Short mmCIF file of C-alpha atoms (C1' of nucleotides) in Angstrom, two decimals:
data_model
loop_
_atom_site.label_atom_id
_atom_site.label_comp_id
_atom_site.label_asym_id
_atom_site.label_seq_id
_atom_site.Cartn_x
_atom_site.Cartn_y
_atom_site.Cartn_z
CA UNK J 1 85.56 254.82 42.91
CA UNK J 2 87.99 252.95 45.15
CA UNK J 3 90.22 252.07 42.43
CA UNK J 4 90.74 255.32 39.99
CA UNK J 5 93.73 256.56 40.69
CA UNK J 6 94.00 260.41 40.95
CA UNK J 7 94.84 261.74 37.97
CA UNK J 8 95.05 265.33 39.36
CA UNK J 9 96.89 266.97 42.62
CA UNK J 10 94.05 269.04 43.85
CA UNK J 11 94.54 271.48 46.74
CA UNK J 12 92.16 269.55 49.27
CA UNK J 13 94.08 266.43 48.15
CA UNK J 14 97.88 268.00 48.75
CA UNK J 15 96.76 269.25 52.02
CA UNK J 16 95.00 265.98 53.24
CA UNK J 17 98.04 264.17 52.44
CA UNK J 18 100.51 266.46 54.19
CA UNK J 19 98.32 266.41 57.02
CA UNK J 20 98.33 262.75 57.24
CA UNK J 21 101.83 262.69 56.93
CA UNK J 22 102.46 264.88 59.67
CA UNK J 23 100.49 262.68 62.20
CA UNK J 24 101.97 259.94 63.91
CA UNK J 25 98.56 258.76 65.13
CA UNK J 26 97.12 256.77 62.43
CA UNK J 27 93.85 258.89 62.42
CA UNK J 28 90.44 257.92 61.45
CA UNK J 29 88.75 259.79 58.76
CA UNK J 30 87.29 262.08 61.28
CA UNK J 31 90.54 262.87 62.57
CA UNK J 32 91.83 264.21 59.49
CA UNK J 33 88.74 265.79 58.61
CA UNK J 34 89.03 267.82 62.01
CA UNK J 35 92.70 268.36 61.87
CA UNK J 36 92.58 269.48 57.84
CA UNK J 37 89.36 271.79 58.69
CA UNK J 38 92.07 274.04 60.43
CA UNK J 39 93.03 274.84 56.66
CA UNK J 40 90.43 273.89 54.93
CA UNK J 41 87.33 274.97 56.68
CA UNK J 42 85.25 274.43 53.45
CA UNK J 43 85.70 270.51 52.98
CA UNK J 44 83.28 268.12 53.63
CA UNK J 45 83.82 264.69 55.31
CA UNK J 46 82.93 263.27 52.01
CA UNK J 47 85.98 264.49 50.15
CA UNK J 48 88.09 263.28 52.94
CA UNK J 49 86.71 260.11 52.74
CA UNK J 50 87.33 260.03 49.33
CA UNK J 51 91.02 261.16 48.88
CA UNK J 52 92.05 259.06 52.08
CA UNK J 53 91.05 256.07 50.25
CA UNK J 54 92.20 257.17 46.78
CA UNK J 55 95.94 257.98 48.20
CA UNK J 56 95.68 254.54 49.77
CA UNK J 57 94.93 252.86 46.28
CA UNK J 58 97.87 254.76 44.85
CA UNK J 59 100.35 253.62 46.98
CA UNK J 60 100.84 257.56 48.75
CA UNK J 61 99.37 256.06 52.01
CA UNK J 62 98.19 253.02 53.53
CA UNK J 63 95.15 251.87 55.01
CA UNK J 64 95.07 250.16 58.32
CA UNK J 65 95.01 246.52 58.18
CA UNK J 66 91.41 245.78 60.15
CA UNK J 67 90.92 245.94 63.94
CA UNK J 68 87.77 247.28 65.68
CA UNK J 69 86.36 250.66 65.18
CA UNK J 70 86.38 252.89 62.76
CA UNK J 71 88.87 252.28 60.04
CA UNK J 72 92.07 254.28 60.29
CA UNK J 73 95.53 255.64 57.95
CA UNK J 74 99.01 255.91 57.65
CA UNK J 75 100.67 258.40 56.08
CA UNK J 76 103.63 256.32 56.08
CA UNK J 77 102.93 253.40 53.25
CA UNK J 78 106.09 251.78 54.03
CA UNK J 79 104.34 247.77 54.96
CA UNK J 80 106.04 248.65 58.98
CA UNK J 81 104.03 246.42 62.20
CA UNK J 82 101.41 248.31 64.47
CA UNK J 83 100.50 247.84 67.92
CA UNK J 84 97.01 248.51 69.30
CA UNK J 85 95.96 249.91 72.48
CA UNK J 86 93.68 247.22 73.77
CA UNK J 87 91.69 250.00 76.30
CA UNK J 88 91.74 252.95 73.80
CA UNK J 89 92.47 251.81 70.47
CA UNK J 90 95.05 254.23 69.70
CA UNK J 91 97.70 252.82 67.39
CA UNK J 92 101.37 253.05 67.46
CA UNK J 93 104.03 251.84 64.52
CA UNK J 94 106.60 249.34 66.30
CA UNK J 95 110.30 248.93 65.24
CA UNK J 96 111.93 245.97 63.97
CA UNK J 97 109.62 242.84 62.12
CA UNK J 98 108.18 240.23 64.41
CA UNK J 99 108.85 237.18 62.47
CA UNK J 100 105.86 235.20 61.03
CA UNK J 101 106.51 231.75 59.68
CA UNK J 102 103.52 230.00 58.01
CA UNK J 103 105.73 227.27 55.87
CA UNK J 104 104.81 224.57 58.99
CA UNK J 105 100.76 225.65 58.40
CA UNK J 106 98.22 223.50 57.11
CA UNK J 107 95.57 225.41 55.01
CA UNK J 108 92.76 224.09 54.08
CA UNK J 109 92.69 222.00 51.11
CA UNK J 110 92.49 224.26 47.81
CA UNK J 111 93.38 227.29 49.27
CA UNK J 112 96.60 229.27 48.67
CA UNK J 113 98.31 231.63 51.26
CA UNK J 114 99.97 235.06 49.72
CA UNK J 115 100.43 236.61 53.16
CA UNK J 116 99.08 237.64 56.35
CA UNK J 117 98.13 240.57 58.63
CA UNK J 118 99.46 240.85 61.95
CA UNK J 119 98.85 243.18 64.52
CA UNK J 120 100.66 243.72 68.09
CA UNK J 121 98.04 243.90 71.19
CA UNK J 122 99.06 246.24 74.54
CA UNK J 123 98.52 248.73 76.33
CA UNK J 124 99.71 252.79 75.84
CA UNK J 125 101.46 254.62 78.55
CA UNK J 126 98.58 256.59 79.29
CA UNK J 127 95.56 253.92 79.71
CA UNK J 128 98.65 251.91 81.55
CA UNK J 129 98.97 255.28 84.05
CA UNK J 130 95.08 255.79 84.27
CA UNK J 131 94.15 252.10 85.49
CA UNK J 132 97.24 252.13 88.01
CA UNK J 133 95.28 255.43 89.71
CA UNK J 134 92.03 254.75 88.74
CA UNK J 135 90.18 251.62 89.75
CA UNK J 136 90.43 248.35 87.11
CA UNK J 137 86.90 249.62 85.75
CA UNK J 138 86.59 252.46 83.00
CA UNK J 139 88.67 251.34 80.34
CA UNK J 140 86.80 253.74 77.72
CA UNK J 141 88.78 256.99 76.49
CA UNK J 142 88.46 258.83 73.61
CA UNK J 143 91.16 259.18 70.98
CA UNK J 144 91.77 262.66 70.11
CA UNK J 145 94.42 263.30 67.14
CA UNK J 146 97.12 263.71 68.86
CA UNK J 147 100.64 265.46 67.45
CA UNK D 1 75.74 244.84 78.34
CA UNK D 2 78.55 242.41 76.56
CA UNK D 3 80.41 242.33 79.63
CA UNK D 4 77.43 240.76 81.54
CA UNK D 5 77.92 237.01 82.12
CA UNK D 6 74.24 234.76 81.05
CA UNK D 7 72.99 233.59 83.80
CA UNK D 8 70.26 231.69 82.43
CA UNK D 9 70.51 228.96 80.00
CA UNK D 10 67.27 230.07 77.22
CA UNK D 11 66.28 227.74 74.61
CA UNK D 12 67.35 230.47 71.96
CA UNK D 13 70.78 230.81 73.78
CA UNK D 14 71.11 227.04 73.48
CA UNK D 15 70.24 226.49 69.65
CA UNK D 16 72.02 229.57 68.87
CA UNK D 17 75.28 227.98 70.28
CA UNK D 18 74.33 224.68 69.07
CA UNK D 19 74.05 225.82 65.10
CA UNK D 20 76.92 227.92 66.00
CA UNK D 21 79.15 225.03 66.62
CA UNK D 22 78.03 222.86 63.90
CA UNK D 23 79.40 225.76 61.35
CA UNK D 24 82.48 225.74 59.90
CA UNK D 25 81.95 228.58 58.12
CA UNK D 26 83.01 231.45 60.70
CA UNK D 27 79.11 233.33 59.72
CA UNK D 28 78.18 236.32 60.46
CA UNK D 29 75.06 237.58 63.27
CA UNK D 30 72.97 238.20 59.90
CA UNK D 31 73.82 234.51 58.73
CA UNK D 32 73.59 232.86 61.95
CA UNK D 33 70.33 234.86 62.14
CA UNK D 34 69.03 233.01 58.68
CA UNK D 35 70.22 229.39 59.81
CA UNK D 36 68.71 229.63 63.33
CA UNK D 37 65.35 230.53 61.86
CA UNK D 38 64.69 227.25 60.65
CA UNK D 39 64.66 226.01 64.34
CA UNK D 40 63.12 229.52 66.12
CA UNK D 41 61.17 231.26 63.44
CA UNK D 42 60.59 234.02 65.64
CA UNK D 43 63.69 234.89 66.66
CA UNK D 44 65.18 238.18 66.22
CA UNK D 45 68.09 240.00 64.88
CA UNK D 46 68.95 241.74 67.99
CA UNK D 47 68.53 238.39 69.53
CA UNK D 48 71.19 237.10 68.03
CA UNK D 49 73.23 239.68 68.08
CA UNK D 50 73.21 239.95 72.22
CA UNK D 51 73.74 236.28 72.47
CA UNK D 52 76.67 235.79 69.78
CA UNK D 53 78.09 238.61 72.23
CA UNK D 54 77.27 237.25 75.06
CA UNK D 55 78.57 233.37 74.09
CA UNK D 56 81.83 235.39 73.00
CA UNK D 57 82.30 237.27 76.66
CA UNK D 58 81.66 233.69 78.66
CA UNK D 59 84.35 232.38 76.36
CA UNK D 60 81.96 229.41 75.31
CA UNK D 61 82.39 231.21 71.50
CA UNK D 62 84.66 233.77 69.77
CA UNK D 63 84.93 236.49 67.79
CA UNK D 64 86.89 236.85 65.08
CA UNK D 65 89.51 239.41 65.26
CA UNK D 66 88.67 241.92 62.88
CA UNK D 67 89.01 241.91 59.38
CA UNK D 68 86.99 244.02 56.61
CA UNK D 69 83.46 243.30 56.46
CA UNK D 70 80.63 242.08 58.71
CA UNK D 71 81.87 240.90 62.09
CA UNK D 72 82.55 237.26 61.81
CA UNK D 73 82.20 234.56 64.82
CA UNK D 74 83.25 230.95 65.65
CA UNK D 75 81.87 228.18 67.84
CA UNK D 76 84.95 226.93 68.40
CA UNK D 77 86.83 228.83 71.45
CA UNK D 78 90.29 227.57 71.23
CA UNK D 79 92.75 229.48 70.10
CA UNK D 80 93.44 228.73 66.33
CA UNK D 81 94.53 230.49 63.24
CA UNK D 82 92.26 231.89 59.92
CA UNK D 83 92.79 232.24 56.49
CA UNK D 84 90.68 234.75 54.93
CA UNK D 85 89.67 234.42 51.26
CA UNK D 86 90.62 237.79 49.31
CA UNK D 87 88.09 238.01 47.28
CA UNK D 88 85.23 236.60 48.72
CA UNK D 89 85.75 237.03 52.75
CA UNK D 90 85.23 233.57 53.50
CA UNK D 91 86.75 232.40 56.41
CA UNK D 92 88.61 228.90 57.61
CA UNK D 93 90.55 227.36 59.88
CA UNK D 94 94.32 226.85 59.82
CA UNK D 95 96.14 223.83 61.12
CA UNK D 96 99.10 224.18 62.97
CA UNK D 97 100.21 227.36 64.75
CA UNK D 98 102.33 230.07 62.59
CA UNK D 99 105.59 230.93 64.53
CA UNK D 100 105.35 234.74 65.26
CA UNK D 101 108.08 235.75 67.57
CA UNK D 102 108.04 239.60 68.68
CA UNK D 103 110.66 239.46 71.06
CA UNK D 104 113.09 241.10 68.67
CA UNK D 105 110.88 244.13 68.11
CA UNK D 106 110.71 247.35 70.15
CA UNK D 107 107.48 248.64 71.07
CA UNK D 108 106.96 252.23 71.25
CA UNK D 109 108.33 253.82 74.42
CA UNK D 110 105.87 253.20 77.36
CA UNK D 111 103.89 250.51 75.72
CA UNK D 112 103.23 247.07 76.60
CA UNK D 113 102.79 243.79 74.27
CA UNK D 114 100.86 241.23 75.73
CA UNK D 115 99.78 239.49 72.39
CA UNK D 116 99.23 239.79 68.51
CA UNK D 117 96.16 239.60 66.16
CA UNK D 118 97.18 237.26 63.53
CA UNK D 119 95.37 236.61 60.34
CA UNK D 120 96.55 234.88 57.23
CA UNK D 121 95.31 236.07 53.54
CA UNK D 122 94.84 234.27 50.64
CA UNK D 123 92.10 232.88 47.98
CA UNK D 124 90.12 229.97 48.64
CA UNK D 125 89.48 226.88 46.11
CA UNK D 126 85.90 228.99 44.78
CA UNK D 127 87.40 232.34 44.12
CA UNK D 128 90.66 230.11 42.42
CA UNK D 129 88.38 228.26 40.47
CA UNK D 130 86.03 231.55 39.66
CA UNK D 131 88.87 233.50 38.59
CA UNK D 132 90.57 231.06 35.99
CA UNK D 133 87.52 230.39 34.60
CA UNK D 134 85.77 233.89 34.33
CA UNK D 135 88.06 237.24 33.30
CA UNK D 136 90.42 238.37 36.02
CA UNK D 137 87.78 241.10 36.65
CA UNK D 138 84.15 240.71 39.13
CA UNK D 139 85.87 239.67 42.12
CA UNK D 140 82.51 239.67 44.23
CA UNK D 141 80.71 236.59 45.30
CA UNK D 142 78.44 236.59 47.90
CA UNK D 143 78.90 234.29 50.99
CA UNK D 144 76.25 231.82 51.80
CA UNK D 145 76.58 229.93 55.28
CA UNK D 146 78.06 226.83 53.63
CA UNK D 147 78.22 223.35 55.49
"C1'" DC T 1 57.46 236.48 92.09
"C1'" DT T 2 61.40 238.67 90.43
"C1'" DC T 3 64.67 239.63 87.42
"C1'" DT T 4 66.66 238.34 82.92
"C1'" DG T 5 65.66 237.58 78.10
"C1'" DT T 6 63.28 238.84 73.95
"C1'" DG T 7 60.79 241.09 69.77
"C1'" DC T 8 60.27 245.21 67.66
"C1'" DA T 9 61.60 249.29 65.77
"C1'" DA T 10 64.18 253.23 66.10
"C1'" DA T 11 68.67 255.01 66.73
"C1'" DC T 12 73.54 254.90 65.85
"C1'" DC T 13 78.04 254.97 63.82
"C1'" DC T 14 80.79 254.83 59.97
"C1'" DT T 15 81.07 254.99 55.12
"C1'" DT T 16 79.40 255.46 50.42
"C1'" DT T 17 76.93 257.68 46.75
"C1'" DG T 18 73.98 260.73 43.39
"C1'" DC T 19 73.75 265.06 41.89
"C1'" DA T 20 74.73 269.64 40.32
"C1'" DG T 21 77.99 273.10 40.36
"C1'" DA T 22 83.26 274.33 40.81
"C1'" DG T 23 87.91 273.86 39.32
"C1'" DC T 24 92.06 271.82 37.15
"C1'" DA T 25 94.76 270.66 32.90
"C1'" DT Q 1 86.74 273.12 27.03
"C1'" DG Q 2 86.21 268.59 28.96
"C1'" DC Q 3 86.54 265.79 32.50
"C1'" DT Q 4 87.61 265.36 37.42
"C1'" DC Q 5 86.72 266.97 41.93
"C1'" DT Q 6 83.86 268.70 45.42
"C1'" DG Q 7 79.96 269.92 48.86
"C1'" DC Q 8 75.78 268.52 50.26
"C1'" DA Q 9 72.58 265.55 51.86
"C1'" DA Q 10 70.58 261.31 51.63
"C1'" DA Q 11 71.17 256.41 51.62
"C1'" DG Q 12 73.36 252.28 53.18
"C1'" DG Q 13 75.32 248.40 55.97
"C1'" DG Q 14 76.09 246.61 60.28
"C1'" DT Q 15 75.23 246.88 65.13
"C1'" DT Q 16 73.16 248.62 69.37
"C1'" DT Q 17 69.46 250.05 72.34
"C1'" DG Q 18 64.88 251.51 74.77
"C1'" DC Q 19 60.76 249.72 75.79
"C1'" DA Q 20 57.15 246.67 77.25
"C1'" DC Q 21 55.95 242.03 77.55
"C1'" DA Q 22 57.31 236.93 78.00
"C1'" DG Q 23 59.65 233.46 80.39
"C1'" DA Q 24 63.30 231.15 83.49
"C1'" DG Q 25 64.48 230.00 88.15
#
DNA sequence: CTCTGTGCAAACCCTTTGCAGAGCA
DNA sequence: TGCTCTGCAAAGGGTTTGCACAGAG
């Protein structure tokens, strides 16, 4: 279950986590799975599944605060701002806090605010380059792990 | 296709919308889907699926931006903030606009921000109420289309 | 009359889960 | 040894889609 935490540092689990770590790309389960099947050709997508979310429960990685598709993780669990390629939906960490201010917000009556999630929209340098040559249509490209 | 325009105003298209704006609860397509039935017994899921879509592309709806759990939408098109409920996923509206300023933060090299997804968290008056009363455990509660 | 909209059901994508055997402490 | 972890495959939730017929303009 989601919310065990891992009482033992299995090989699969050492490696996913090393793996994730090593990624800058904030990879979806299927990423990792892919990328960790290099050493681990036995695991199943199950297991990654699994660990991903149980090192996020721990605290030794983070998952991505919502957005569209499938649901992705940080190696890095440090709370740090993302920004989202609007075309591609690859996902980038972005210096410095934008400031949110909610004290001048109205909720609704009876409810309490404990924080917020925030999300930068763009563009990456590469759907930016592909819809200067190509025409303003095709805005799909697929997301391979990348570094 | 979601990036077709309607060009034809259908009775379902029209109550859909209608019982969509009358909500305040942010529902889902499968609780829109339960409310409209009272006025179009014979609609059907997919139904309301391509036309919450579609409303959402002409801009005469919108969909909420992300967030774990069903996809959520809102008759009301103008811009506003949401609080999301913790524990329970229900959604509401926020009064007055949260200052996020992200001219301070430096986006990856190459990329472009042209706008933020901005969400705030917190429990609503139910869930409070639930979880003084009840132990601090069972944090599920379903969400009926309310209002 | 033509072309869009719709119901139906299957397909899809992503994620979770039950089970029996493997492996860590 | 005992309890967790794992692979496998099936189930599950939410959403999309192909098809043939119904309906708007």
């Amino acid at each position: 279950m989601a919310t065990d935490k891992p009482t033992r540092m299995t090989a699969r689990r050492r490696v996913l986590l090393d793996e994730l770590r090593r990624s800058r790309a904030h990879p979806t389960a299927d990423e990792v799975y892919r990328r960790v099947r290099r050493r681990l050709p036995t695991i199943s997508l199950g297991t990654v599944y699994r660990n991903l979310e149980l090192l996020a429960a721990t605290g030794a990685a983070q998952v991505l605060p919502s957005g569209e598709g499938p649901r992705r993780y940080d190696g890095d669990a440090r709370p740090h701002v993302h920004i989202r390629c609007q075309s591609c939906g690859r996902v980038a960490d972005v210096a410095g806090e934008p400031l949110v201010d909610w004290h001048a917000v109205a909720p609704p009556a009876g409810f309490s605010i404990f924080g917020y999630r925030l999300e930068l929209i763009g563009v990456c340098p590469r759907c930016a380059r592909r819809k200067r040559k190509r025409s303003p249509e095709n805005n799909k490209e697929e997301l391979p792990w990348q570094r």
